[in-house]
PDB file of N, CA and C in Angstrom:
ATOM      1  N   MET W 184       9.389  -6.291  19.204  1.00  0.00           N
ATOM      2  CA  MET W 184       8.295  -5.392  18.921  1.00  0.00           C
ATOM      3  C   MET W 184       7.219  -5.564  19.974  1.00  0.00           C
ATOM      4  N   GLU W 185       6.565  -4.445  20.325  1.00  0.00           N
ATOM      5  CA  GLU W 185       5.484  -4.467  21.310  1.00  0.00           C
ATOM      6  C   GLU W 185       4.266  -3.718  20.782  1.00  0.00           C
ATOM      7  N   ILE W 186       3.111  -4.087  21.302  1.00  0.00           N
ATOM      8  CA  ILE W 186       1.860  -3.375  21.037  1.00  0.00           C
ATOM      9  C   ILE W 186       1.379  -2.837  22.378  1.00  0.00           C
ATOM     10  N   SER W 187       1.053  -1.548  22.419  1.00  0.00           N
ATOM     11  CA  SER W 187       0.453  -0.981  23.626  1.00  0.00           C
ATOM     12  C   SER W 187      -0.811  -0.216  23.239  1.00  0.00           C
ATOM     13  N   LEU W 188      -1.785  -0.232  24.127  1.00  0.00           N
ATOM     14  CA  LEU W 188      -3.046   0.473  23.894  1.00  0.00           C
ATOM     15  C   LEU W 188      -3.387   1.293  25.130  1.00  0.00           C
ATOM     16  N   SER W 189      -3.822   2.514  24.903  1.00  0.00           N
ATOM     17  CA  SER W 189      -4.256   3.354  26.016  1.00  0.00           C
ATOM     18  C   SER W 189      -5.619   2.868  26.509  1.00  0.00           C
ATOM     19  N   ASN W 190      -5.973   3.264  27.718  1.00  0.00           N
ATOM     20  CA  ASN W 190      -7.303   2.929  28.241  1.00  0.00           C
ATOM     21  C   ASN W 190      -8.400   3.520  27.366  1.00  0.00           C
ATOM     22  N   ALA W 191      -8.148   4.713  26.819  1.00  0.00           N
ATOM     23  CA  ALA W 191      -9.134   5.347  25.934  1.00  0.00           C
ATOM     24  C   ALA W 191      -9.332   4.516  24.663  1.00  0.00           C
ATOM     25  N   ALA W 192      -8.258   3.944  24.130  1.00  0.00           N
ATOM     26  CA  ALA W 192      -8.374   3.097  22.935  1.00  0.00           C
ATOM     27  C   ALA W 192      -9.156   1.821  23.249  1.00  0.00           C
ATOM     28  N   ILE W 193      -8.886   1.222  24.403  1.00  0.00           N
ATOM     29  CA  ILE W 193      -9.629   0.022  24.808  1.00  0.00           C
ATOM     30  C   ILE W 193     -11.112   0.354  24.925  1.00  0.00           C
ATOM     31  N   HIS W 194     -11.425   1.464  25.543  1.00  0.00           N
ATOM     32  CA  HIS W 194     -12.821   1.902  25.694  1.00  0.00           C
ATOM     33  C   HIS W 194     -13.470   2.084  24.319  1.00  0.00           C
ATOM     34  N   TRP W 195     -12.740   2.695  23.375  1.00  0.00           N
ATOM     35  CA  TRP W 195     -13.256   2.896  22.020  1.00  0.00           C
ATOM     36  C   TRP W 195     -13.579   1.545  21.367  1.00  0.00           C
ATOM     37  N   PHE W 196     -12.661   0.600  21.456  1.00  0.00           N
ATOM     38  CA  PHE W 196     -12.901  -0.718  20.864  1.00  0.00           C
ATOM     39  C   PHE W 196     -14.144  -1.377  21.460  1.00  0.00           C
ATOM     40  N   LYS W 197     -14.311  -1.269  22.767  1.00  0.00           N
ATOM     41  CA  LYS W 197     -15.477  -1.886  23.413  1.00  0.00           C
ATOM     42  C   LYS W 197     -16.774  -1.207  22.992  1.00  0.00           C
ATOM     43  N   ASP W 198     -16.762   0.112  22.884  1.00  0.00           N
ATOM     44  CA  ASP W 198     -17.976   0.854  22.529  1.00  0.00           C
ATOM     45  C   ASP W 198     -18.287   0.806  21.037  1.00  0.00           C
ATOM     46  N   GLU W 199     -17.306   1.123  20.213  1.00  0.00           N
ATOM     47  CA  GLU W 199     -17.545   1.276  18.774  1.00  0.00           C
ATOM     48  C   GLU W 199     -17.568  -0.051  18.019  1.00  0.00           C
ATOM     49  N   VAL W 200     -16.730  -0.981  18.422  1.00  0.00           N
ATOM     50  CA  VAL W 200     -16.640  -2.260  17.723  1.00  0.00           C
ATOM     51  C   VAL W 200     -17.446  -3.329  18.464  1.00  0.00           C
ATOM     52  N   GLU W 201     -17.892  -2.973  19.661  1.00  0.00           N
ATOM     53  CA  GLU W 201     -18.688  -3.862  20.510  1.00  0.00           C
ATOM     54  C   GLU W 201     -17.944  -5.164  20.819  1.00  0.00           C
ATOM     55  N   LEU W 202     -16.670  -5.013  21.150  1.00  0.00           N
ATOM     56  CA  LEU W 202     -15.882  -6.180  21.525  1.00  0.00           C
ATOM     57  C   LEU W 202     -16.291  -6.664  22.899  1.00  0.00           C
ATOM     58  N   LYS W 203     -16.168  -7.964  23.081  1.00  0.00           N
ATOM     59  CA  LYS W 203     -16.457  -8.568  24.379  1.00  0.00           C
ATOM     60  C   LYS W 203     -15.267  -9.421  24.797  1.00  0.00           C
ATOM     61  N   LYS W 204     -15.224  -9.772  26.051  1.00  0.00           N
ATOM     62  CA  LYS W 204     -14.125 -10.568  26.590  1.00  0.00           C
ATOM     63  C   LYS W 204     -13.888 -11.794  25.713  1.00  0.00           C
ATOM     64  N   GLY W 205     -12.618 -12.031  25.392  1.00  0.00           N
ATOM     65  CA  GLY W 205     -12.242 -13.172  24.556  1.00  0.00           C
ATOM     66  C   GLY W 205     -12.037 -12.825  23.094  1.00  0.00           C
ATOM     67  N   ASP W 206     -12.514 -11.650  22.650  1.00  0.00           N
ATOM     68  CA  ASP W 206     -12.334 -11.257  21.248  1.00  0.00           C
ATOM     69  C   ASP W 206     -10.869 -10.938  20.961  1.00  0.00           C
ATOM     70  N   LYS W 207     -10.510 -11.113  19.685  1.00  0.00           N
ATOM     71  CA  LYS W 207      -9.147 -10.855  19.226  1.00  0.00           C
ATOM     72  C   LYS W 207      -9.186  -9.856  18.073  1.00  0.00           C
ATOM     73  N   VAL W 208      -8.310  -8.872  18.144  1.00  0.00           N
ATOM     74  CA  VAL W 208      -8.217  -7.839  17.107  1.00  0.00           C
ATOM     75  C   VAL W 208      -6.863  -7.963  16.423  1.00  0.00           C
ATOM     76  N   ARG W 209      -6.906  -8.098  15.104  1.00  0.00           N
ATOM     77  CA  ARG W 209      -5.663  -8.188  14.322  1.00  0.00           C
ATOM     78  C   ARG W 209      -5.405  -6.848  13.645  1.00  0.00           C
ATOM     79  N   PHE W 210      -4.200  -6.323  13.833  1.00  0.00           N
ATOM     80  CA  PHE W 210      -3.746  -5.158  13.082  1.00  0.00           C
ATOM     81  C   PHE W 210      -3.045  -5.681  11.842  1.00  0.00           C
ATOM     82  N   TYR W 211      -3.419  -5.139  10.671  1.00  0.00           N
ATOM     83  CA  TYR W 211      -2.848  -5.634   9.417  1.00  0.00           C
ATOM     84  C   TYR W 211      -2.541  -4.490   8.466  1.00  0.00           C
ATOM     85  N   VAL W 212      -1.768  -4.792   7.452  1.00  0.00           N
ATOM     86  CA  VAL W 212      -1.297  -3.801   6.486  1.00  0.00           C
ATOM     87  C   VAL W 212      -2.299  -3.641   5.351  1.00  0.00           C
ATOM     88  N   LYS W 213      -2.600  -2.371   5.022  1.00  0.00           N
ATOM     89  CA  LYS W 213      -3.411  -2.047   3.843  1.00  0.00           C
ATOM     90  C   LYS W 213      -2.470  -1.544   2.751  1.00  0.00           C
ATOM     91  N   ILE W 214      -2.758  -1.878   1.520  1.00  0.00           N
ATOM     92  CA  ILE W 214      -1.877  -1.524   0.406  1.00  0.00           C
ATOM     93  C   ILE W 214      -1.955  -0.046   0.060  1.00  0.00           C
ATOM     94  N   TYR W 215      -3.014   0.626   0.356  1.00  0.00           N
ATOM     95  CA  TYR W 215      -3.127   2.051   0.046  1.00  0.00           C
ATOM     96  C   TYR W 215      -3.018   2.858   1.331  1.00  0.00           C
ATOM     97  N   GLY W 216      -2.818   4.148   1.182  1.00  0.00           N
ATOM     98  CA  GLY W 216      -2.682   5.018   2.341  1.00  0.00           C
ATOM     99  C   GLY W 216      -1.231   5.379   2.561  1.00  0.00           C
ATOM    100  N   SER W 217      -0.960   5.918   3.720  1.00  0.00           N
ATOM    101  CA  SER W 217       0.398   6.319   4.043  1.00  0.00           C
ATOM    102  C   SER W 217       0.593   6.231   5.541  1.00  0.00           C
ATOM    103  N   SER W 218       1.826   6.027   5.933  1.00  0.00           N
ATOM    104  CA  SER W 218       2.166   5.987   7.345  1.00  0.00           C
ATOM    105  C   SER W 218       3.587   6.512   7.500  1.00  0.00           C
ATOM    106  N   PRO W 219       3.964   6.857   8.711  1.00  0.00           N
ATOM    107  CA  PRO W 219       5.327   7.350   8.917  1.00  0.00           C
ATOM    108  C   PRO W 219       6.402   6.269   8.736  1.00  0.00           C
ATOM    109  N   VAL W 220       6.006   4.994   8.710  1.00  0.00           N
ATOM    110  CA  VAL W 220       6.998   3.925   8.599  1.00  0.00           C
ATOM    111  C   VAL W 220       7.066   3.287   7.215  1.00  0.00           C
ATOM    112  N   GLN W 221       5.997   3.398   6.419  1.00  0.00           N
ATOM    113  CA  GLN W 221       5.980   2.806   5.078  1.00  0.00           C
ATOM    114  C   GLN W 221       5.150   3.676   4.142  1.00  0.00           C
ATOM    115  N   GLU W 222       5.766   4.209   3.112  1.00  0.00           N
ATOM    116  CA  GLU W 222       5.058   5.005   2.110  1.00  0.00           C
ATOM    117  C   GLU W 222       4.172   4.091   1.262  1.00  0.00           C
ATOM    118  N   GLY W 223       2.926   4.493   1.056  1.00  0.00           N
ATOM    119  CA  GLY W 223       2.014   3.724   0.230  1.00  0.00           C
ATOM    120  C   GLY W 223       1.285   2.598   0.950  1.00  0.00           C
ATOM    121  N   PHE W 224       1.516   2.473   2.254  1.00  0.00           N
ATOM    122  CA  PHE W 224       0.854   1.447   3.052  1.00  0.00           C
ATOM    123  C   PHE W 224       0.364   2.077   4.356  1.00  0.00           C
ATOM    124  N   SER W 225      -0.712   1.535   4.887  1.00  0.00           N
ATOM    125  CA  SER W 225      -1.212   2.020   6.172  1.00  0.00           C
ATOM    126  C   SER W 225      -1.697   0.823   6.995  1.00  0.00           C
ATOM    127  N   LEU W 226      -2.131   1.122   8.203  1.00  0.00           N
ATOM    128  CA  LEU W 226      -2.533   0.080   9.131  1.00  0.00           C
ATOM    129  C   LEU W 226      -4.047   0.079   9.303  1.00  0.00           C
ATOM    130  N   ALA W 227      -4.616  -1.101   9.417  1.00  0.00           N
ATOM    131  CA  ALA W 227      -6.046  -1.268   9.666  1.00  0.00           C
ATOM    132  C   ALA W 227      -6.206  -2.357  10.714  1.00  0.00           C
ATOM    133  N   PHE W 228      -7.452  -2.626  11.092  1.00  0.00           N
ATOM    134  CA  PHE W 228      -7.699  -3.703  12.045  1.00  0.00           C
ATOM    135  C   PHE W 228      -8.968  -4.445  11.665  1.00  0.00           C
ATOM    136  N   THR W 229      -9.056  -5.664  12.157  1.00  0.00           N
ATOM    137  CA  THR W 229     -10.244  -6.483  11.982  1.00  0.00           C
ATOM    138  C   THR W 229     -10.390  -7.374  13.206  1.00  0.00           C
ATOM    139  N   VAL W 230     -11.608  -7.764  13.502  1.00  0.00           N
ATOM    140  CA  VAL W 230     -11.821  -8.746  14.563  1.00  0.00           C
ATOM    141  C   VAL W 230     -11.561 -10.111  13.934  1.00  0.00           C
ATOM    142  N   ASP W 231     -10.598 -10.825  14.493  1.00  0.00           N
ATOM    143  CA  ASP W 231     -10.150 -12.082  13.903  1.00  0.00           C
ATOM    144  C   ASP W 231      -9.910 -13.082  15.027  1.00  0.00           C
ATOM    145  N   ASN W 232     -10.887 -13.913  15.302  1.00  0.00           N
ATOM    146  CA  ASN W 232     -10.778 -14.863  16.397  1.00  0.00           C
ATOM    147  C   ASN W 232     -10.102 -16.171  15.998  1.00  0.00           C
ATOM    148  N   GLU W 233      -9.548 -16.215  14.773  1.00  0.00           N
ATOM    149  CA  GLU W 233      -8.834 -17.406  14.327  1.00  0.00           C
ATOM    150  C   GLU W 233      -7.467 -17.024  13.758  1.00  0.00           C
ATOM    151  N   PRO W 234      -6.555 -16.573  14.612  1.00  0.00           N
ATOM    152  CA  PRO W 234      -5.219 -16.198  14.132  1.00  0.00           C
ATOM    153  C   PRO W 234      -4.497 -17.386  13.503  1.00  0.00           C
ATOM    154  N   ILE W 235      -3.578 -17.077  12.593  1.00  0.00           N
ATOM    155  CA  ILE W 235      -2.802 -18.113  11.924  1.00  0.00           C
ATOM    156  C   ILE W 235      -1.377 -18.160  12.485  1.00  0.00           C
ATOM    157  N   ASP W 236      -0.727 -16.996  12.543  1.00  0.00           N
ATOM    158  CA  ASP W 236       0.680 -16.934  12.939  1.00  0.00           C
ATOM    159  C   ASP W 236       0.927 -15.657  13.748  1.00  0.00           C
ATOM    160  N   ILE W 237       0.507 -15.663  15.011  1.00  0.00           N
ATOM    161  CA  ILE W 237       0.690 -14.475  15.847  1.00  0.00           C
ATOM    162  C   ILE W 237       2.178 -14.270  16.107  1.00  0.00           C
ATOM    163  N   ALA W 238       2.670 -13.098  15.712  1.00  0.00           N
ATOM    164  CA  ALA W 238       4.079 -12.756  15.945  1.00  0.00           C
ATOM    165  C   ALA W 238       4.225 -11.889  17.189  1.00  0.00           C
ATOM    166  N   VAL W 239       3.247 -11.004  17.412  1.00  0.00           N
ATOM    167  CA  VAL W 239       3.264 -10.090  18.552  1.00  0.00           C
ATOM    168  C   VAL W 239       1.838  -9.978  19.067  1.00  0.00           C
ATOM    169  N   LYS W 240       1.680  -9.980  20.389  1.00  0.00           N
ATOM    170  CA  LYS W 240       0.340  -9.800  20.935  1.00  0.00           C
ATOM    171  C   LYS W 240       0.422  -9.115  22.288  1.00  0.00           C
ATOM    172  N   THR W 241      -0.685  -8.515  22.658  1.00  0.00           N
ATOM    173  CA  THR W 241      -0.848  -7.974  23.992  1.00  0.00           C
ATOM    174  C   THR W 241      -2.289  -8.229  24.403  1.00  0.00           C
ATOM    175  N   GLU W 242      -2.498  -8.436  25.676  1.00  0.00           N
ATOM    176  CA  GLU W 242      -3.841  -8.679  26.197  1.00  0.00           C
ATOM    177  C   GLU W 242      -4.172  -7.608  27.214  1.00  0.00           C
ATOM    178  N   LYS W 243      -5.389  -7.089  27.105  1.00  0.00           N
ATOM    179  CA  LYS W 243      -5.829  -6.038  28.018  1.00  0.00           C
ATOM    180  C   LYS W 243      -7.346  -6.129  28.171  1.00  0.00           C
ATOM    181  N   ASP W 244      -7.811  -6.115  29.399  1.00  0.00           N
ATOM    182  CA  ASP W 244      -9.245  -6.164  29.703  1.00  0.00           C
ATOM    183  C   ASP W 244      -9.961  -7.328  29.020  1.00  0.00           C
ATOM    184  N   GLY W 245      -9.305  -8.479  28.943  1.00  0.00           N
ATOM    185  CA  GLY W 245      -9.922  -9.653  28.348  1.00  0.00           C
ATOM    186  C   GLY W 245      -9.907  -9.685  26.838  1.00  0.00           C
ATOM    187  N   LEU W 246      -9.252  -8.699  26.210  1.00  0.00           N
ATOM    188  CA  LEU W 246      -9.156  -8.627  24.754  1.00  0.00           C
ATOM    189  C   LEU W 246      -7.719  -8.909  24.339  1.00  0.00           C
ATOM    190  N   THR W 247      -7.549  -9.518  23.173  1.00  0.00           N
ATOM    191  CA  THR W 247      -6.217  -9.777  22.637  1.00  0.00           C
ATOM    192  C   THR W 247      -6.046  -8.954  21.366  1.00  0.00           C
ATOM    193  N   PHE W 248      -4.924  -8.258  21.276  1.00  0.00           N
ATOM    194  CA  PHE W 248      -4.570  -7.466  20.102  1.00  0.00           C
ATOM    195  C   PHE W 248      -3.282  -8.063  19.555  1.00  0.00           C
ATOM    196  N   PHE W 249      -3.236  -8.312  18.235  1.00  0.00           N
ATOM    197  CA  PHE W 249      -2.078  -9.012  17.690  1.00  0.00           C
ATOM    198  C   PHE W 249      -1.744  -8.587  16.273  1.00  0.00           C
ATOM    199  N   ILE W 250      -0.542  -8.998  15.871  1.00  0.00           N
ATOM    200  CA  ILE W 250      -0.035  -8.788  14.519  1.00  0.00           C
ATOM    201  C   ILE W 250       0.474 -10.138  14.029  1.00  0.00           C
ATOM    202  N   GLU W 251       0.083 -10.512  12.826  1.00  0.00           N
ATOM    203  CA  GLU W 251       0.551 -11.752  12.215  1.00  0.00           C
ATOM    204  C   GLU W 251       1.987 -11.562  11.716  1.00  0.00           C
ATOM    205  N   GLY W 252       2.723 -12.663  11.657  1.00  0.00           N
ATOM    206  CA  GLY W 252       4.107 -12.631  11.202  1.00  0.00           C
ATOM    207  C   GLY W 252       4.273 -12.017   9.817  1.00  0.00           C
ATOM    208  N   ALA W 253       3.327 -12.250   8.926  1.00  0.00           N
ATOM    209  CA  ALA W 253       3.422 -11.740   7.551  1.00  0.00           C
ATOM    210  C   ALA W 253       3.369 -10.213   7.482  1.00  0.00           C
ATOM    211  N   ASP W 254       2.906  -9.546   8.544  1.00  0.00           N
ATOM    212  CA  ASP W 254       2.783  -8.088   8.535  1.00  0.00           C
ATOM    213  C   ASP W 254       3.882  -7.379   9.334  1.00  0.00           C
ATOM    214  N   LEU W 255       4.806  -8.119   9.908  1.00  0.00           N
ATOM    215  CA  LEU W 255       5.860  -7.492  10.721  1.00  0.00           C
ATOM    216  C   LEU W 255       6.747  -6.539   9.926  1.00  0.00           C
ATOM    217  N   TRP W 256       6.967  -6.810   8.646  1.00  0.00           N
ATOM    218  CA  TRP W 256       7.825  -5.964   7.822  1.00  0.00           C
ATOM    219  C   TRP W 256       7.376  -4.510   7.845  1.00  0.00           C
ATOM    220  N   PHE W 257       6.056  -4.302   7.908  1.00  0.00           N
ATOM    221  CA  PHE W 257       5.487  -2.960   7.853  1.00  0.00           C
ATOM    222  C   PHE W 257       6.045  -2.047   8.941  1.00  0.00           C
ATOM    223  N   PHE W 258       6.286  -2.592  10.110  1.00  0.00           N
ATOM    224  CA  PHE W 258       6.652  -1.782  11.272  1.00  0.00           C
ATOM    225  C   PHE W 258       8.110  -1.340  11.271  1.00  0.00           C
ATOM    226  N   ASN W 259       8.932  -1.930  10.438  1.00  0.00           N
ATOM    227  CA  ASN W 259      10.305  -1.487  10.258  1.00  0.00           C
ATOM    228  C   ASN W 259      11.031  -1.262  11.588  1.00  0.00           C
ATOM    229  N   GLY W 260      10.833  -2.198  12.527  1.00  0.00           N
ATOM    230  CA  GLY W 260      11.513  -2.121  13.814  1.00  0.00           C
ATOM    231  C   GLY W 260      10.829  -1.260  14.864  1.00  0.00           C
ATOM    232  N   HIS W 261       9.684  -0.684  14.536  1.00  0.00           N
ATOM    233  CA  HIS W 261       8.954   0.182  15.458  1.00  0.00           C
ATOM    234  C   HIS W 261       7.959  -0.612  16.306  1.00  0.00           C
ATOM    235  N   ASP W 262       7.705  -0.118  17.504  1.00  0.00           N
ATOM    236  CA  ASP W 262       6.605  -0.613  18.330  1.00  0.00           C
ATOM    237  C   ASP W 262       5.341   0.112  17.906  1.00  0.00           C
ATOM    238  N   LEU W 263       4.195  -0.491  18.174  1.00  0.00           N
ATOM    239  CA  LEU W 263       2.906   0.125  17.863  1.00  0.00           C
ATOM    240  C   LEU W 263       2.235   0.580  19.149  1.00  0.00           C
ATOM    241  N   SER W 264       1.857   1.851  19.183  1.00  0.00           N
ATOM    242  CA  SER W 264       1.102   2.411  20.299  1.00  0.00           C
ATOM    243  C   SER W 264      -0.233   2.910  19.743  1.00  0.00           C
ATOM    244  N   VAL W 265      -1.331   2.427  20.316  1.00  0.00           N
ATOM    245  CA  VAL W 265      -2.664   2.790  19.827  1.00  0.00           C
ATOM    246  C   VAL W 265      -3.343   3.650  20.880  1.00  0.00           C
ATOM    247  N   ASP W 266      -3.858   4.785  20.444  1.00  0.00           N
ATOM    248  CA  ASP W 266      -4.542   5.709  21.333  1.00  0.00           C
ATOM    249  C   ASP W 266      -5.837   6.144  20.661  1.00  0.00           C
ATOM    250  N   TYR W 267      -6.667   6.845  21.399  1.00  0.00           N
ATOM    251  CA  TYR W 267      -7.916   7.385  20.852  1.00  0.00           C
ATOM    252  C   TYR W 267      -7.816   8.903  20.866  1.00  0.00           C
ATOM    253  N   ASN W 268      -8.044   9.540  19.727  1.00  0.00           N
ATOM    254  CA  ASN W 268      -8.032  10.987  19.600  1.00  0.00           C
ATOM    255  C   ASN W 268      -9.470  11.483  19.745  1.00  0.00           C
ATOM    256  N   GLU W 269      -9.769  12.061  20.885  1.00  0.00           N
ATOM    257  CA  GLU W 269     -11.136  12.491  21.184  1.00  0.00           C
ATOM    258  C   GLU W 269     -11.608  13.591  20.244  1.00  0.00           C
ATOM    259  N   GLN W 270     -10.741  14.527  19.899  1.00  0.00           N
ATOM    260  CA  GLN W 270     -11.134  15.634  19.019  1.00  0.00           C
ATOM    261  C   GLN W 270     -11.501  15.149  17.623  1.00  0.00           C
ATOM    262  N   MET W 271     -10.767  14.168  17.112  1.00  0.00           N
ATOM    263  CA  MET W 271     -11.049  13.644  15.774  1.00  0.00           C
ATOM    264  C   MET W 271     -11.985  12.446  15.827  1.00  0.00           C
ATOM    265  N   ASP W 272     -12.272  11.935  17.027  1.00  0.00           N
ATOM    266  CA  ASP W 272     -13.135  10.780  17.242  1.00  0.00           C
ATOM    267  C   ASP W 272     -12.684   9.572  16.417  1.00  0.00           C
ATOM    268  N   GLU W 273     -11.385   9.270  16.542  1.00  0.00           N
ATOM    269  CA  GLU W 273     -10.844   8.114  15.828  1.00  0.00           C
ATOM    270  C   GLU W 273      -9.604   7.585  16.531  1.00  0.00           C
ATOM    271  N   LEU W 274      -9.245   6.365  16.165  1.00  0.00           N
ATOM    272  CA  LEU W 274      -8.022   5.783  16.699  1.00  0.00           C
ATOM    273  C   LEU W 274      -6.816   6.478  16.096  1.00  0.00           C
ATOM    274  N   GLU W 275      -5.733   6.441  16.848  1.00  0.00           N
ATOM    275  CA  GLU W 275      -4.483   7.051  16.406  1.00  0.00           C
ATOM    276  C   GLU W 275      -3.379   6.001  16.573  1.00  0.00           C
ATOM    277  N   PHE W 276      -2.685   5.710  15.480  1.00  0.00           N
ATOM    278  CA  PHE W 276      -1.584   4.753  15.516  1.00  0.00           C
ATOM    279  C   PHE W 276      -0.271   5.526  15.581  1.00  0.00           C
ATOM    280  N   ASN W 277       0.543   5.201  16.569  1.00  0.00           N
ATOM    281  CA  ASN W 277       1.850   5.825  16.723  1.00  0.00           C
ATOM    282  C   ASN W 277       2.912   4.743  16.626  1.00  0.00           C
ATOM    283  N   TYR W 278       3.978   5.063  15.911  1.00  0.00           N
ATOM    284  CA  TYR W 278       5.065   4.107  15.682  1.00  0.00           C
ATOM    285  C   TYR W 278       6.301   4.626  16.400  1.00  0.00           C
ATOM    286  N   ILE W 279       6.808   3.821  17.332  1.00  0.00           N
ATOM    287  CA  ILE W 279       7.879   4.279  18.212  1.00  0.00           C
ATOM    288  C   ILE W 279       9.062   3.324  18.111  1.00  0.00           C
ATOM    289  N   LEU W 280      10.235   3.886  17.836  1.00  0.00           N
ATOM    290  CA  LEU W 280      11.442   3.060  17.846  1.00  0.00           C
ATOM    291  C   LEU W 280      11.800   2.752  19.291  1.00  0.00           C
ATOM    292  N   PRO W 281      12.074   1.498  19.615  1.00  0.00           N
ATOM    293  CA  PRO W 281      12.466   1.156  20.986  1.00  0.00           C
ATOM    294  C   PRO W 281      13.663   1.999  21.427  1.00  0.00           C
ATOM    295  N   GLY W 282      13.596   2.485  22.640  1.00  0.00           N
ATOM    296  CA  GLY W 282      14.668   3.307  23.172  1.00  0.00           C
ATOM    297  C   GLY W 282      14.479   4.799  22.952  1.00  0.00           C
ATOM    298  N   GLU W 283      13.462   5.190  22.203  1.00  0.00           N
ATOM    299  CA  GLU W 283      13.206   6.623  21.983  1.00  0.00           C
ATOM    300  C   GLU W 283      12.179   7.146  22.950  1.00  0.00           C
TER     301      GLU W 283
END
């Protein structure tokens, strides 16, 4: 599994969340909501500078983005691609099967 973020998403995190070099962002599962990979669950994020069990991570512009091992089930074999939707002014999570 991989995590990728567009430059626009990185810019959004720096501006809206006021992240600075060295900060860590954890993507985690919420029990309510919906996603294309799991019905009744959705994805959220939090700034978490004390990870417990990083299963997947990527680093970009001095920031670390990660998923804990306990949340890997949610992705059902998909990679996570994070982008910023300018028209909706929000992050966009895309789930991509490797090889597609």
